[in-house]
Amino acid sequence: VQLQASGGGLVQAGGSLRLSCAASGHTFSSNSMAWYRQRPGMERAWVVIHSTSGPSTYYADSVKGRFTISRDDAKNTIYLQMNMLKPEDTAVYYCAVGGWRSLFRRQADYWGQGTQVTVSS
């Protein structure tokens, strides 16, 4: 099973990016999924967790109203639309799939390889 994250890049503050995470070798339509980010010198932290139990979506306070998670089960792909980006959003972003409670503990069944997002001021 592989999760291939893409879509990162350099963007000016206020701009937008859409990250993608394509899965191969696994159909995760019934799995909870998440995006995390890791800023330099900091621990990896969850940004958004979408639980298929409910379903419910949880956003970190720092991204509420700006980031949106979505999924296309036909393409086996999850997305993270990031709007109104800020310099403090600069980080390596990772996608993950697993149990939703475990995702809150950064315990995923599968991780993507990470994609760099850099927001300039």
PDB file of C-alpha atoms in Angstrom:
ATOM      1  CA  VAL A   1       0.000   0.000   0.000  1.00  0.00           C
ATOM      2  CA  GLN A   2       1.306   3.417  -0.926  1.00  0.00           C
ATOM      3  CA  LEU A   3       0.018   6.921  -0.359  1.00  0.00           C
ATOM      4  CA  GLN A   4       1.475   9.402  -2.819  1.00  0.00           C
ATOM      5  CA  ALA A   5       1.142  13.001  -1.734  1.00  0.00           C
ATOM      6  CA  SER A   6       1.587  15.846  -4.179  1.00  0.00           C
ATOM      7  CA  GLY A   7       0.614  19.434  -4.824  1.00  0.00           C
ATOM      8  CA  GLY A   8       2.968  21.257  -2.517  1.00  0.00           C
ATOM      9  CA  GLY A   9       4.971  24.247  -3.605  1.00  0.00           C
ATOM     10  CA  LEU A  10       5.804  27.878  -3.017  1.00  0.00           C
ATOM     11  CA  VAL A  11       2.945  30.342  -2.732  1.00  0.00           C
ATOM     12  CA  GLN A  12       2.547  33.890  -1.490  1.00  0.00           C
ATOM     13  CA  ALA A  13       0.591  34.648   1.630  1.00  0.00           C
ATOM     14  CA  GLY A  14      -3.099  34.790   0.863  1.00  0.00           C
ATOM     15  CA  GLY A  15      -2.781  32.281  -1.932  1.00  0.00           C
ATOM     16  CA  SER A  16      -4.141  28.774  -2.304  1.00  0.00           C
ATOM     17  CA  LEU A  17      -2.877  25.274  -2.899  1.00  0.00           C
ATOM     18  CA  ARG A  18      -4.569  21.929  -3.235  1.00  0.00           C
ATOM     19  CA  LEU A  19      -2.758  18.873  -1.995  1.00  0.00           C
ATOM     20  CA  SER A  20      -3.594  15.418  -3.284  1.00  0.00           C
ATOM     21  CA  CYS A  21      -2.980  12.017  -1.787  1.00  0.00           C
ATOM     22  CA  ALA A  22      -3.472   9.060  -4.110  1.00  0.00           C
ATOM     23  CA  ALA A  23      -3.620   5.551  -2.734  1.00  0.00           C
ATOM     24  CA  SER A  24      -2.473   2.466  -4.533  1.00  0.00           C
ATOM     25  CA  GLY A  25      -2.837  -1.087  -3.390  1.00  0.00           C
ATOM     26  CA  HIS A  26      -5.677  -0.181  -1.051  1.00  0.00           C
ATOM     27  CA  THR A  27      -9.227   1.065  -1.292  1.00  0.00           C
ATOM     28  CA  PHE A  28      -9.828   3.295   1.683  1.00  0.00           C
ATOM     29  CA  SER A  29     -13.389   4.418   1.108  1.00  0.00           C
ATOM     30  CA  SER A  30     -14.337   3.023   4.520  1.00  0.00           C
ATOM     31  CA  ASN A  31     -11.257   4.343   6.334  1.00  0.00           C
ATOM     32  CA  SER A  32     -10.787   7.514   8.259  1.00  0.00           C
ATOM     33  CA  MET A  33      -8.167   9.821   6.823  1.00  0.00           C
ATOM     34  CA  ALA A  34      -6.152  12.791   7.867  1.00  0.00           C
ATOM     35  CA  TRP A  35      -3.661  15.437   6.900  1.00  0.00           C
ATOM     36  CA  TYR A  36      -0.804  16.353   9.183  1.00  0.00           C
ATOM     37  CA  ARG A  37       1.979  18.864   8.967  1.00  0.00           C
ATOM     38  CA  GLN A  38       5.399  19.151  10.454  1.00  0.00           C
ATOM     39  CA  ARG A  39       7.037  22.513  10.811  1.00  0.00           C
ATOM     40  CA  PRO A  40      10.819  22.757  11.214  1.00  0.00           C
ATOM     41  CA  GLY A  41      11.854  21.799  14.726  1.00  0.00           C
ATOM     42  CA  MET A  42       8.353  20.763  15.713  1.00  0.00           C
ATOM     43  CA  GLU A  43       6.453  17.523  16.056  1.00  0.00           C
ATOM     44  CA  ARG A  44       4.094  16.328  13.377  1.00  0.00           C
ATOM     45  CA  ALA A  45       0.605  17.566  14.181  1.00  0.00           C
ATOM     46  CA  TRP A  46      -2.764  16.771  12.743  1.00  0.00           C
ATOM     47  CA  VAL A  47      -4.390  19.466  10.626  1.00  0.00           C
ATOM     48  CA  VAL A  48      -7.634  17.747   9.769  1.00  0.00           C
ATOM     49  CA  ILE A  49      -9.110  14.355  10.539  1.00  0.00           C
ATOM     50  CA  HIS A  50     -12.094  12.972   8.725  1.00  0.00           C
ATOM     51  CA  SER A  51     -13.787  10.139  10.527  1.00  0.00           C
ATOM     52  CA  THR A  52     -16.017   7.753   8.626  1.00  0.00           C
ATOM     53  CA  SER A  53     -17.687   7.029  11.973  1.00  0.00           C
ATOM     54  CA  GLY A  54     -20.387   9.669  12.074  1.00  0.00           C
ATOM     55  CA  PRO A  55     -19.086  10.941   9.746  1.00  0.00           C
ATOM     56  CA  SER A  56     -17.293  13.843  11.335  1.00  0.00           C
ATOM     57  CA  THR A  57     -14.509  16.137  10.342  1.00  0.00           C
ATOM     58  CA  TYR A  58     -12.190  17.801  12.807  1.00  0.00           C
ATOM     59  CA  TYR A  59     -10.023  20.782  11.922  1.00  0.00           C
ATOM     60  CA  ALA A  60      -7.208  22.230  13.946  1.00  0.00           C
ATOM     61  CA  ASP A  61      -8.145  25.686  15.190  1.00  0.00           C
ATOM     62  CA  SER A  62      -5.320  27.229  13.196  1.00  0.00           C
ATOM     63  CA  VAL A  63      -6.821  26.145   9.869  1.00  0.00           C
ATOM     64  CA  LYS A  64     -10.558  26.300  10.487  1.00  0.00           C
ATOM     65  CA  GLY A  65     -12.344  28.214   7.789  1.00  0.00           C
ATOM     66  CA  ARG A  66      -9.313  28.081   5.487  1.00  0.00           C
ATOM     67  CA  PHE A  67      -8.623  24.392   4.837  1.00  0.00           C
ATOM     68  CA  THR A  68     -11.029  21.773   3.529  1.00  0.00           C
ATOM     69  CA  ILE A  69     -10.554  18.037   3.270  1.00  0.00           C
ATOM     70  CA  SER A  70     -12.346  16.044   0.613  1.00  0.00           C
ATOM     71  CA  ARG A  71     -12.175  12.649  -0.968  1.00  0.00           C
ATOM     72  CA  ASP A  72     -12.878  11.088  -4.320  1.00  0.00           C
ATOM     73  CA  ASP A  73     -13.441   7.416  -3.679  1.00  0.00           C
ATOM     74  CA  ALA A  74     -13.649   6.675  -7.397  1.00  0.00           C
ATOM     75  CA  LYS A  75     -10.075   7.937  -7.752  1.00  0.00           C
ATOM     76  CA  ASN A  76      -8.994   6.608  -4.355  1.00  0.00           C
ATOM     77  CA  THR A  77      -7.670  10.058  -3.627  1.00  0.00           C
ATOM     78  CA  ILE A  78      -8.029  12.534  -0.800  1.00  0.00           C
ATOM     79  CA  TYR A  79      -7.446  16.256  -1.085  1.00  0.00           C
ATOM     80  CA  LEU A  80      -6.628  19.193   1.112  1.00  0.00           C
ATOM     81  CA  GLN A  81      -7.743  22.547  -0.253  1.00  0.00           C
ATOM     82  CA  MET A  82      -5.785  25.276   1.477  1.00  0.00           C
ATOM     83  CA  ASN A  83      -6.935  28.865   1.096  1.00  0.00           C
ATOM     84  CA  MET A  84      -5.782  32.156   2.613  1.00  0.00           C
ATOM     85  CA  LEU A  85      -2.400  30.638   3.297  1.00  0.00           C
ATOM     86  CA  LYS A  86      -0.161  32.204   5.908  1.00  0.00           C
ATOM     87  CA  PRO A  87       3.610  31.995   6.395  1.00  0.00           C
ATOM     88  CA  GLU A  88       2.970  29.916   9.528  1.00  0.00           C
ATOM     89  CA  ASP A  89       1.371  27.258   7.306  1.00  0.00           C
ATOM     90  CA  THR A  90       4.837  26.499   5.951  1.00  0.00           C
ATOM     91  CA  ALA A  91       5.512  22.843   6.676  1.00  0.00           C
ATOM     92  CA  VAL A  92       5.814  19.384   5.203  1.00  0.00           C
ATOM     93  CA  TYR A  93       2.320  18.000   4.810  1.00  0.00           C
ATOM     94  CA  TYR A  94       1.529  14.325   5.172  1.00  0.00           C
ATOM     95  CA  CYS A  95      -1.581  12.326   4.424  1.00  0.00           C
ATOM     96  CA  ALA A  96      -2.541   9.324   6.482  1.00  0.00           C
ATOM     97  CA  VAL A  97      -5.176   6.638   6.702  1.00  0.00           C
ATOM     98  CA  GLY A  98      -6.221   4.668   9.743  1.00  0.00           C
ATOM     99  CA  GLY A  99      -8.618   4.434  12.651  1.00  0.00           C
ATOM    100  CA  TRP A 100      -9.949   7.848  13.540  1.00  0.00           C
ATOM    101  CA  ARG A 101      -9.116   7.644  17.236  1.00  0.00           C
ATOM    102  CA  SER A 102      -5.592   6.496  16.391  1.00  0.00           C
ATOM    103  CA  LEU A 103      -5.155   9.332  13.939  1.00  0.00           C
ATOM    104  CA  PHE A 104      -5.557  11.792  16.818  1.00  0.00           C
ATOM    105  CA  ARG A 105      -2.583  10.048  18.429  1.00  0.00           C
ATOM    106  CA  ARG A 106      -0.550  10.241  15.203  1.00  0.00           C
ATOM    107  CA  GLN A 107      -0.900   6.490  14.821  1.00  0.00           C
ATOM    108  CA  ALA A 108      -1.809   5.791  11.228  1.00  0.00           C
ATOM    109  CA  ASP A 109      -1.995   2.555   9.311  1.00  0.00           C
ATOM    110  CA  TYR A 110      -0.461   4.230   6.281  1.00  0.00           C
ATOM    111  CA  TRP A 111       1.473   7.458   5.710  1.00  0.00           C
ATOM    112  CA  GLY A 112       2.186   9.406   2.591  1.00  0.00           C
ATOM    113  CA  GLN A 113       5.715  10.569   1.950  1.00  0.00           C
ATOM    114  CA  GLY A 114       5.103  14.263   2.590  1.00  0.00           C
ATOM    115  CA  THR A 115       4.959  17.298   0.370  1.00  0.00           C
ATOM    116  CA  GLN A 116       6.555  20.663   1.140  1.00  0.00           C
ATOM    117  CA  VAL A 117       4.403  23.757   1.362  1.00  0.00           C
ATOM    118  CA  THR A 118       6.172  27.091   1.634  1.00  0.00           C
ATOM    119  CA  VAL A 119       4.243  30.303   2.113  1.00  0.00           C
ATOM    120  CA  SER A 120       6.163  33.532   1.597  1.00  0.00           C
ATOM    121  CA  SER A 121       5.200  36.759   3.271  1.00  0.00           C
TER     122      SER A 121
END
